[in-house]
Short mmCIF file of C-alpha atoms in Angstrom, two decimals:
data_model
loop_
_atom_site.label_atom_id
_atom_site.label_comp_id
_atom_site.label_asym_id
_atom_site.label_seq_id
_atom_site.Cartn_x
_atom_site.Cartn_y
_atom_site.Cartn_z
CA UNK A 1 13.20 -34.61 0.98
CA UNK A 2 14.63 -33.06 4.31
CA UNK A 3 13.10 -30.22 6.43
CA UNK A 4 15.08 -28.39 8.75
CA UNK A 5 13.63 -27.11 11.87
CA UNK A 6 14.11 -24.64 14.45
CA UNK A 7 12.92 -26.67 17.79
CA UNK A 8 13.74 -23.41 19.95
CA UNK A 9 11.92 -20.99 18.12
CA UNK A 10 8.23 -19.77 19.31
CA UNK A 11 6.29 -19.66 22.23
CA UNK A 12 5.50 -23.00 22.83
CA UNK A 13 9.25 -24.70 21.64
CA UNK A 14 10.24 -27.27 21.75
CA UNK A 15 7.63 -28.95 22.74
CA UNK A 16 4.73 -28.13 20.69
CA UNK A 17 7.70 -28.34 17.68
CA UNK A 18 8.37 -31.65 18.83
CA UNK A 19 4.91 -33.13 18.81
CA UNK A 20 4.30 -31.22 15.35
CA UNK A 21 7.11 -33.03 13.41
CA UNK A 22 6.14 -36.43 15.12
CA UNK A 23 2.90 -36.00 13.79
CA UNK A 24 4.10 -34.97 10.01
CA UNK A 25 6.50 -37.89 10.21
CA UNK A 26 3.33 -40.48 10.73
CA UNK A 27 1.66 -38.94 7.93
CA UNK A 28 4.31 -37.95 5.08
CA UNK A 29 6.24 -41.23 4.51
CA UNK A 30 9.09 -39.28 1.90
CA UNK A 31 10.13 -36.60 4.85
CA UNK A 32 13.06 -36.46 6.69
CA UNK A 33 13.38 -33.91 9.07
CA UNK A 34 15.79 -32.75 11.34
CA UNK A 35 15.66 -30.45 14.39
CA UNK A 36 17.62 -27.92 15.31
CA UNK A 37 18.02 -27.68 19.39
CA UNK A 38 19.97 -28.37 22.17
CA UNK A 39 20.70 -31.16 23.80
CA UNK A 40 18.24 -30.16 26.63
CA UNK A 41 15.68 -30.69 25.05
CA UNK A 42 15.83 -33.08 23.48
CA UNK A 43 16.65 -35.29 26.39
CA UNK A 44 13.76 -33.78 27.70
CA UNK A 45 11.16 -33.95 24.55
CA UNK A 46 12.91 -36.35 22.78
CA UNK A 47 13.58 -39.19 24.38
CA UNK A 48 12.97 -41.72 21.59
CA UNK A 49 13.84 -40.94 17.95
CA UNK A 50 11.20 -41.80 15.53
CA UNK A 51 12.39 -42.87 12.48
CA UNK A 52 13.56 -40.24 9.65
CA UNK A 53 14.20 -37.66 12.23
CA UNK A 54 17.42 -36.86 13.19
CA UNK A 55 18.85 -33.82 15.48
CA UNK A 56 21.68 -31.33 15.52
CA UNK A 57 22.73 -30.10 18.31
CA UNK A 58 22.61 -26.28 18.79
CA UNK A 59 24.26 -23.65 21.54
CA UNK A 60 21.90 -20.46 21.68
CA UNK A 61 18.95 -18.94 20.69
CA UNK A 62 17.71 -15.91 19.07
CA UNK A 63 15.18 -14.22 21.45
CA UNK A 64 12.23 -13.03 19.94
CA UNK A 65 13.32 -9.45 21.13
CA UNK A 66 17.06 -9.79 20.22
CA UNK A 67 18.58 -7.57 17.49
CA UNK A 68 19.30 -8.65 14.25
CA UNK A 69 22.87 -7.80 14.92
CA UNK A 70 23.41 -10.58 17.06
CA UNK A 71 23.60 -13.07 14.90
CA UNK A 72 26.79 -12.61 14.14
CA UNK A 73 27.85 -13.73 17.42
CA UNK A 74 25.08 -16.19 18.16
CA UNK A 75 26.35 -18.83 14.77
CA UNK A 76 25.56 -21.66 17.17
CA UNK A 77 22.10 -20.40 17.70
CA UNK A 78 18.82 -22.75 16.36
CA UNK A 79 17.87 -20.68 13.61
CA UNK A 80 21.17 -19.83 12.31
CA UNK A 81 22.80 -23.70 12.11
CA UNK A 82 18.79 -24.69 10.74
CA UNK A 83 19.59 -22.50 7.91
CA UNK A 84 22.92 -23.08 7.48
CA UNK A 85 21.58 -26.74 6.79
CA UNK A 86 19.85 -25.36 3.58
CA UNK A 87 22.89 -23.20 2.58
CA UNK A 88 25.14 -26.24 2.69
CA UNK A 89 22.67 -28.49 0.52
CA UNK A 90 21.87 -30.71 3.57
CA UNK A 91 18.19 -29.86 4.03
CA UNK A 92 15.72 -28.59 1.39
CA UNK A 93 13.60 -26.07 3.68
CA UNK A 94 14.04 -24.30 7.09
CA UNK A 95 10.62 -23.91 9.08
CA UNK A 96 11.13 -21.52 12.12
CA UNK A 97 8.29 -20.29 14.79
CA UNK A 98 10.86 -17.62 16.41
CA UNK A 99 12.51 -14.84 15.99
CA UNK A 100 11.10 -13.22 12.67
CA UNK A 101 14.07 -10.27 12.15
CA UNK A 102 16.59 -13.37 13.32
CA UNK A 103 14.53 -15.38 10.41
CA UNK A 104 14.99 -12.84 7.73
CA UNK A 105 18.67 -11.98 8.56
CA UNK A 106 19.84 -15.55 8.85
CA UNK A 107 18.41 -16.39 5.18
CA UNK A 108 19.84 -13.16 3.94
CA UNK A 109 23.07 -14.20 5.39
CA UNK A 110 23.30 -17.56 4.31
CA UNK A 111 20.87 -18.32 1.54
CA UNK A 112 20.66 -15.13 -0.05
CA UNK A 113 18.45 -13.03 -1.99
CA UNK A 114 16.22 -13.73 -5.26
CA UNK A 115 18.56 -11.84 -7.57
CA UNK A 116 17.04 -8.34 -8.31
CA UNK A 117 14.86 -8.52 -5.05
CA UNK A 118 16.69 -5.87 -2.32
CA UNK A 119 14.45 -6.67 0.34
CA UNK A 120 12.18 -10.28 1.14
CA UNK A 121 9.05 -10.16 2.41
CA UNK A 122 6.90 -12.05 4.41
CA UNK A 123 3.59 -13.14 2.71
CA UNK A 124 0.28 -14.36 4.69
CA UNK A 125 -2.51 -15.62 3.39
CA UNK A 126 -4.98 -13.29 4.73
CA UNK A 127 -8.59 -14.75 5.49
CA UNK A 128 -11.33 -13.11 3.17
CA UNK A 129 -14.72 -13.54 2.16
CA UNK A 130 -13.43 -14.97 -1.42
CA UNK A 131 -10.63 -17.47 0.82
CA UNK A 132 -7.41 -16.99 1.72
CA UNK A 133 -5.47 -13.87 -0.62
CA UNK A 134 -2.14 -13.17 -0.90
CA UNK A 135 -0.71 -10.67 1.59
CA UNK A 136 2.21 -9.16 1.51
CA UNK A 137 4.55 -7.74 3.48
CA UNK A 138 3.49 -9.21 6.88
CA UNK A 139 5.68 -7.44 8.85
CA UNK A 140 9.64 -8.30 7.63
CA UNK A 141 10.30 -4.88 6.41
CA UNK A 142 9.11 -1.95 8.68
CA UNK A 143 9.48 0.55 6.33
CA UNK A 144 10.04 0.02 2.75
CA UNK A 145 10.40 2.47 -0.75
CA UNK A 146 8.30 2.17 -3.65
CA UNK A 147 11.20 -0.03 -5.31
CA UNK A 148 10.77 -2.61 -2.15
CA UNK A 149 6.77 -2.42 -3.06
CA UNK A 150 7.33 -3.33 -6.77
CA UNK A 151 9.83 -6.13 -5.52
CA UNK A 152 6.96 -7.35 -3.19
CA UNK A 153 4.32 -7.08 -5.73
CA UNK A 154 6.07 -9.22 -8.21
CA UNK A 155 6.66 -11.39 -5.68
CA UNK A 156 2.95 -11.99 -4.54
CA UNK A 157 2.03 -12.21 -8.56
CA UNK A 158 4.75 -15.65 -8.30
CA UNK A 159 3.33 -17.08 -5.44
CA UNK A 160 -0.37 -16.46 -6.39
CA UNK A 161 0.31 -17.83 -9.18
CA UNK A 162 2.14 -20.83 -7.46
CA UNK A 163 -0.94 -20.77 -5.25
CA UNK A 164 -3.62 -20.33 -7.89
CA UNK A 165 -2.67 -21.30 -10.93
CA UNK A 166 -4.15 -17.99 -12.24
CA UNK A 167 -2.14 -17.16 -15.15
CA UNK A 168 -2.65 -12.71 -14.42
CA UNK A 169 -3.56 -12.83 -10.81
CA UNK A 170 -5.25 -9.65 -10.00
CA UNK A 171 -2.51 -7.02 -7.65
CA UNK A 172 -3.43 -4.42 -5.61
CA UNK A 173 -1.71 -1.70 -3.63
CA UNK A 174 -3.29 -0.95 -0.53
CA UNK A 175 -3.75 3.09 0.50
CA UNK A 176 -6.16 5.03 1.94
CA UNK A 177 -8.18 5.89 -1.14
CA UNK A 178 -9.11 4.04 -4.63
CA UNK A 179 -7.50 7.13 -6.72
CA UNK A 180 -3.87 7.04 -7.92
CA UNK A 181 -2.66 9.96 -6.33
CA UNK A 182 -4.20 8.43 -2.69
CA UNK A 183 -1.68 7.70 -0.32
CA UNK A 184 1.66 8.62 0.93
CA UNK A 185 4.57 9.83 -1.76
CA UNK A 186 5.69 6.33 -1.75
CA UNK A 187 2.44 4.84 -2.00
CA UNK A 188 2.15 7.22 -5.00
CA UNK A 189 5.25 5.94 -6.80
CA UNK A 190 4.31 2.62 -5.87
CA UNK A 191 1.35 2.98 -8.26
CA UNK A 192 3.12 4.43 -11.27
CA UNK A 193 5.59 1.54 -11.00
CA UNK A 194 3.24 -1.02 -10.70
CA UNK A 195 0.61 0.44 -13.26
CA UNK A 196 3.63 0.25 -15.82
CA UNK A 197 5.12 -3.15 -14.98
CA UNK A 198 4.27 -4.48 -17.71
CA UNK A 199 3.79 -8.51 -15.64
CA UNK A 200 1.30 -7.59 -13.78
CA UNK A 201 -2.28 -7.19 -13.80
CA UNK A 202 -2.42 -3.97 -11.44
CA UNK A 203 -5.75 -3.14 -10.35
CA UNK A 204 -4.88 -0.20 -8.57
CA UNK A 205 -5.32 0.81 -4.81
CA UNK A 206 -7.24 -0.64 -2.41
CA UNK A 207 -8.73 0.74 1.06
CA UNK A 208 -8.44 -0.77 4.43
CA UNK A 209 -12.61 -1.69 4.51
CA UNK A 210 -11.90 -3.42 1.38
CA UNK A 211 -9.12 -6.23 2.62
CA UNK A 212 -11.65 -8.51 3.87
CA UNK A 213 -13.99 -8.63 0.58
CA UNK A 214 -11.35 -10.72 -1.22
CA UNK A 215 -11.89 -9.08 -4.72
CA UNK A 216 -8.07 -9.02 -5.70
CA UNK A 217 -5.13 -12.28 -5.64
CA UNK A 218 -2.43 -9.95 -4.36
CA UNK A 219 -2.42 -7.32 -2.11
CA UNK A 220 0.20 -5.25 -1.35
CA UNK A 221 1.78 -2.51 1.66
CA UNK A 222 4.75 -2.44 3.80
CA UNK A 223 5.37 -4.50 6.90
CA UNK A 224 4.50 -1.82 9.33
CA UNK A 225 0.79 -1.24 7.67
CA UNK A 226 0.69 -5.02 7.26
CA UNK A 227 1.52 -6.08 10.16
CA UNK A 228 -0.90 -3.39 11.98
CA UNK A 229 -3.52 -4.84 9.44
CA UNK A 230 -3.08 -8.69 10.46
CA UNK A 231 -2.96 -7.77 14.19
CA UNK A 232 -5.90 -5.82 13.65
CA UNK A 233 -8.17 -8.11 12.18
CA UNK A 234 -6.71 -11.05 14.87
CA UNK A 235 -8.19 -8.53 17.22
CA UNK A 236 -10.99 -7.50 15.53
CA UNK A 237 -12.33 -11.24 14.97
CA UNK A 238 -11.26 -11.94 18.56
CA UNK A 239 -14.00 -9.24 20.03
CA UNK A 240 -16.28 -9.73 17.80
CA UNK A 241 -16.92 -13.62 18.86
CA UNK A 242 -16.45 -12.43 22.19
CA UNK A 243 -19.42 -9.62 22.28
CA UNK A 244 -21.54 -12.70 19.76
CA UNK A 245 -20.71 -14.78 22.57
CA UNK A 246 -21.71 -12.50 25.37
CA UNK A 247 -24.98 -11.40 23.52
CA UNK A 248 -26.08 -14.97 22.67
CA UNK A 249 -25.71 -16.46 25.72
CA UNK A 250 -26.98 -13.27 27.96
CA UNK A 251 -30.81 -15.27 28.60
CA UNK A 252 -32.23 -18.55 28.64
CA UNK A 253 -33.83 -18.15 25.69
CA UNK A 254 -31.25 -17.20 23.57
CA UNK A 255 -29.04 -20.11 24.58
CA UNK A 256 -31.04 -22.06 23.14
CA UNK A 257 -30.56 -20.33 19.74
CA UNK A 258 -26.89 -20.21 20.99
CA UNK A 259 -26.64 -24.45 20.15
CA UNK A 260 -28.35 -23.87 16.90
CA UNK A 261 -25.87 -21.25 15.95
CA UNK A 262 -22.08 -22.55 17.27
CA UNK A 263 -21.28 -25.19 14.55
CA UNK A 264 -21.56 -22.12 12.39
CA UNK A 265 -19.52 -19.81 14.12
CA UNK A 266 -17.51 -22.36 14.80
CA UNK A 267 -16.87 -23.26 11.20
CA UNK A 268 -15.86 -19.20 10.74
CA UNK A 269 -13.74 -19.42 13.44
CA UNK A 270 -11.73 -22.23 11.71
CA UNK A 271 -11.17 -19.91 8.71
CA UNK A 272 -9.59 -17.93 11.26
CA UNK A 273 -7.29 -19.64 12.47
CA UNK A 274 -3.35 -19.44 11.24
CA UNK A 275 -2.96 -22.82 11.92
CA UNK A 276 -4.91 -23.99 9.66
CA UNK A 277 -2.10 -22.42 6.81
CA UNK A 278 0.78 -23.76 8.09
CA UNK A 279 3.29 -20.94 8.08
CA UNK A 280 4.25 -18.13 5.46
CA UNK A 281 7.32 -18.24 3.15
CA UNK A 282 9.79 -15.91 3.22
CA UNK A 283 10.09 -14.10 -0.31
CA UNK A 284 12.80 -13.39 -2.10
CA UNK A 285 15.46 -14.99 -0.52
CA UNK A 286 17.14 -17.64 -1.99
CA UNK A 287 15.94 -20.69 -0.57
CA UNK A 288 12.51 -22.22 1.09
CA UNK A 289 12.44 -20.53 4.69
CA UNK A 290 8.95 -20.90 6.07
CA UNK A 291 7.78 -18.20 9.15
CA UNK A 292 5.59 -19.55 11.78
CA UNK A 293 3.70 -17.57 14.02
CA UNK A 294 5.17 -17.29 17.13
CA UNK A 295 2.33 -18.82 19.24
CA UNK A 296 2.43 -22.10 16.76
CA UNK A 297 1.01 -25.70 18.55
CA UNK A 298 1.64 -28.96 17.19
CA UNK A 299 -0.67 -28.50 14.09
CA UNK A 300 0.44 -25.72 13.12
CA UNK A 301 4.28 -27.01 12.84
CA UNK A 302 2.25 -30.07 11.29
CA UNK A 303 1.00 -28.23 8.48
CA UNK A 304 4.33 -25.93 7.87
CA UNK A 305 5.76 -29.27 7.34
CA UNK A 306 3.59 -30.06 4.25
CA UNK A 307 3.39 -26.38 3.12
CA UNK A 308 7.33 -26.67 2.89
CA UNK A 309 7.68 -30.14 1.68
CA UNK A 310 5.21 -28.45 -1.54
CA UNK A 311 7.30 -25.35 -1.79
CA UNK A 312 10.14 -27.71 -2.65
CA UNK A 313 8.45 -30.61 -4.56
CA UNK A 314 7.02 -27.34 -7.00
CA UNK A 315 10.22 -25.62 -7.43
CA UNK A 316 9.09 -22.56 -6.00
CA UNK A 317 11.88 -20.35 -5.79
CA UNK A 318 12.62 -21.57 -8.85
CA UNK A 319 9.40 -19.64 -10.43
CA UNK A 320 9.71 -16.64 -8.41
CA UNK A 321 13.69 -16.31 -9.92
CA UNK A 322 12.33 -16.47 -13.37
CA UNK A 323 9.81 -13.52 -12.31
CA UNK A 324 12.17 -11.34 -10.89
CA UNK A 325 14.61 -12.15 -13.66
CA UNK A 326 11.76 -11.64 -16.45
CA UNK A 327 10.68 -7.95 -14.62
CA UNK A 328 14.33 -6.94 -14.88
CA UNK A 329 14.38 -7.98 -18.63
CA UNK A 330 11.21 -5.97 -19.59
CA UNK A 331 12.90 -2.82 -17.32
CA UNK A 332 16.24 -3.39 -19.67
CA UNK A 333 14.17 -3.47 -23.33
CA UNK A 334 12.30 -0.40 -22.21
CA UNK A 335 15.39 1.65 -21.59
CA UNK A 336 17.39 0.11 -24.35
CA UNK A 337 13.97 0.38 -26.52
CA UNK A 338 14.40 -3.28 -27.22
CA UNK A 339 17.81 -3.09 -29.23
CA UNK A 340 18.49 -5.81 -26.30
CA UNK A 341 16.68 -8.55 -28.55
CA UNK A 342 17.51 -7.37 -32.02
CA UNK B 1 44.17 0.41 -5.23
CA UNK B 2 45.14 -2.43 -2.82
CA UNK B 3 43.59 -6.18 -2.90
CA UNK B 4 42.40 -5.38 0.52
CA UNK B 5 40.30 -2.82 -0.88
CA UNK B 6 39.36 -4.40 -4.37
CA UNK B 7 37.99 -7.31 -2.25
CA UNK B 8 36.05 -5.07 -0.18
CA UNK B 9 34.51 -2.88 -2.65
CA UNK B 10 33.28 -6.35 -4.30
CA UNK B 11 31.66 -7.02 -1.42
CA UNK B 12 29.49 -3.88 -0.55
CA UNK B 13 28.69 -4.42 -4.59
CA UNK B 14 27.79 -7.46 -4.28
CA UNK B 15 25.38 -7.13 -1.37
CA UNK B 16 24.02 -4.04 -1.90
CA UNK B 17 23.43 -4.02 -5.87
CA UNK B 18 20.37 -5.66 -7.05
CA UNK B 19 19.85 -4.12 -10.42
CA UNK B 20 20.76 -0.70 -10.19
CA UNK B 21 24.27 -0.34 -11.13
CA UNK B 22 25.04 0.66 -7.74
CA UNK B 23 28.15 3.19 -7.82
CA UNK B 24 30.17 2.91 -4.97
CA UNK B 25 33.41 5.16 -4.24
CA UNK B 26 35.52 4.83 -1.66
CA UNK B 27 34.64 7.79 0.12
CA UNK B 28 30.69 6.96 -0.51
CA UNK B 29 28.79 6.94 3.68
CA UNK B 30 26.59 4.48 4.19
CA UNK B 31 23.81 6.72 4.72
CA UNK B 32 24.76 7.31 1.26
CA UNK B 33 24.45 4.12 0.00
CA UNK B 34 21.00 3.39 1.79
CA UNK B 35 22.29 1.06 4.03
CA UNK B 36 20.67 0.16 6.95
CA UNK B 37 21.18 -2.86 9.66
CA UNK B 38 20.32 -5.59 7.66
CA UNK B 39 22.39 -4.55 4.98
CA UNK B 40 25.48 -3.73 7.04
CA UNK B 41 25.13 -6.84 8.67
CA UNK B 42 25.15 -8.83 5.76
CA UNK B 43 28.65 -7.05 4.29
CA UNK B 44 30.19 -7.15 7.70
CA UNK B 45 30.03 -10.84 8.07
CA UNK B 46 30.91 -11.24 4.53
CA UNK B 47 33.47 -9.71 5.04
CA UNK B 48 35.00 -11.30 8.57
CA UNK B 49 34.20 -14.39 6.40
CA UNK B 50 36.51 -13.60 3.78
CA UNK B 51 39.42 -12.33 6.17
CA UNK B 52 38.80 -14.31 9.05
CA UNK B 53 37.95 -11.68 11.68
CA UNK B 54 35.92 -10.15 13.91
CA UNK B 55 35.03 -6.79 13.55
CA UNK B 56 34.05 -5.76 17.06
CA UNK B 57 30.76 -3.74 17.74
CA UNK B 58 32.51 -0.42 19.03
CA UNK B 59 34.68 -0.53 15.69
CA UNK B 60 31.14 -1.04 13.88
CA UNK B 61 29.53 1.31 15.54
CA UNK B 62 32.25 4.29 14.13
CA UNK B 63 32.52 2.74 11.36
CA UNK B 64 30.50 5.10 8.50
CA UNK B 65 32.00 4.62 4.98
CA UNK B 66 33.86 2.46 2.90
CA UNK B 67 37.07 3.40 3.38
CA UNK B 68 36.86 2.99 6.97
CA UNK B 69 36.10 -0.79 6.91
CA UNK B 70 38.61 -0.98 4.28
CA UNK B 71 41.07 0.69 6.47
CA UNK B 72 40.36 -1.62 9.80
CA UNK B 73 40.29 -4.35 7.45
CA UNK B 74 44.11 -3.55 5.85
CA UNK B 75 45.12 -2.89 9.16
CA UNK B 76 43.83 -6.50 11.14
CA UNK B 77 45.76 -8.36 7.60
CA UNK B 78 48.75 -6.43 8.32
CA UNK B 79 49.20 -7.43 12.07
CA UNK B 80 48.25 -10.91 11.30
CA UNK B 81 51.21 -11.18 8.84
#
């Protein structure tokens, strides 16, 4: 199997990139992998090739505040010839820590969509009290209609099922009240759609206090509300540890306590932290295109690595096609009545 | 109807439909049509793929139906021929 990656992308490329897929390479004997960078730096990073790694050689790169639009004139860029790599049958998976919008346009471009799915989302597996749920969208569609919604809630149900092996994982909407007509007029829509889609196991709305319990597989919003939500709880868990922190080690006394209590907070903190899930996979578009968060170190290329070299070994996209495709047949019965199948 | 625009129209259906039966006319805007960057960016490069050109960003920027990409489009194969 062969993973292409985007050695430019993020805020600590190439180097942390580098030292991510050296470490994958000494652990996963089947992968290949080959970066995506120029020849800068990989004199620079790179000056011996471990084996199965090979490099292409690439021009420009898509800064993490560069339109969309310039792709078209940046086809030498990392993240555009790392895809291309996929599109052409050369690599199985693209892993990228930059540009998110450059991400999403360059699979849309050259992999294409899921057919039936208008818009891919970005899924995260969002840290609750029950594990890790399903997320979705993290932030690759700002705004989105109550079609894009049902697209990403189908979506979730494949990959929490992928995840899971749930056969009916449970799908949620997420507004700002329990009650069907809660929420904004696409919110609302959202809900009838998903209440009568017929594949899913729609448990109806969720509230923002309820994200963290974990009682759902699938949770769903656009990429503005989710992406305000992620950051949010980032920030959230950031001060909290830092006022626990303060607090516990404000008199003698209580640092003692303080030793008794940090391999526990430490061990929350680890549930915490993105690195630990090894990036996010692009839904919908027609190909395995992981996301890594921006700030990604070594281990959390390492472990993108594995969560892609899964993705493929599983046939992923494979399953989420045959979702989409079964939504759109149940759509056609119901407004054919089901002459379709007689 | 000319292959120019036959060619084109298949390409606004083909990356803009996903399920819906999308009608598109010749005269149809893009607001119309729902596009928005993402969308346009994908049918412009599909279509300097297919013809070989480069549609440049002022042109893009006036550009607000189908007709008018058909009509730079016609007019960049003429003067190449």
């Amino acid at each position: 199997m062969k993973i292409a990656i985007d050695a430019m992308g993020g805020d600590h490329a190439p180097q942390e990139i580098i030292a991510g897929v050296k470490q994958a390479l000494v652990k996963e004997k089947d992968l290949e992998i080959i970066l995506v960078g120029s020849e800068e730096a990989f004199a620079e990073y790179l000056s011996v090739l471990p084996e199965r790694l090979t490099t292409v050689i690439s021009h420009s790169v898509m800064a993490m505040d560069e339109s969309v639009e310039n792709l078209r004139k940046k086809k030498d860029s990392s993240i555009f010839m790392a895809t291309q790599l996929v599109a052409e049958k050369k690599a199985d998976a693209i892993i990228s820590c930059g540009s998110t919008g450059a991400q999403m346009g360059a699979a849309l471009l050259l992999l294409g969509r899921v057919k039936g799915v208008k818009r891919p989302a970005i899924v995260i597996p969002y840290p609750t009290l029950k594990g890790p749920k399903v997320f979705l969208d993290g932030g690759a569609n700002v705004e989105a209609d109550e079609r894009n919604l049902l697209d990403f809630a189908i979506m979730g149900n494949a990959y929490a099922r992928f995840l899971t092996n749930k056969k009916r994982p449970e799908v949620a909407l997420l507004s700002n009240g329990s009650e069907a007509h809660k929420g904004t007029a696409v919110v609302r829509e959202a809900h009838q759609l998903m209440a009568a889609a017929k594949g899913l196991h729609f448990i109806g709305n969720l509230e923002g206090r309820d994200i963290m319990t974990g009682d759902y597989d699938v949770l769903v919003t656009d990429g503005f509300t989710g992406n305000l939500a992620l950051k949010l709880t980032e920030g959230v868990a950031s001060g909290l540890f830092h006022l626990i922190k303060e607090e516990i080690t404000a008199t003698a006394m209580r640092k003692i306590g303080a030793v008794l209590v940090k391999p526990g907070l430490k061990n929350i903190a680890q549930r915490f932290d993105y690195s630990n899930y090894g990036g996010a996979p692009l839904l919908g578009v027609n190909g395995v295109s992981l996301v890594c968060h921006g700030s990604s170190k070594a281990t959390a290329v390492e472990n993108a690595v594995y969560n892609a070299a899964s993705f493929v070994k599983q046939n992923f996209i494979e399953q989420l096609t045959n979702d989409i495709a079964a939504y759109h047949q149940e759509q056609k019965q119901n407004l054919t009545g089901g002459k379709e199948n007689e | 109807m000319s292959d120019v625009y036959q060619k084109v129209l298949e390409i606004f259906r083909t990356k803009l439909d996903y399920g819906d039966d999308l009608e598109i006319e010749p005269g149809s805007t893009f607001a119309e049509l729902d596009i928005d960057s993402l969308d346009l960016l994908e049918v412009v490069m599909a279509i300097e793929l297919e013809y070989g050109i480069e549609i440049p960003d002022d042109v893009l920027q006036e550009m607000q139906t189908v007709e008018n990409a058909v009509a730079y489009v016609e007019k960049k194969v003429n003067e190449g021929k």
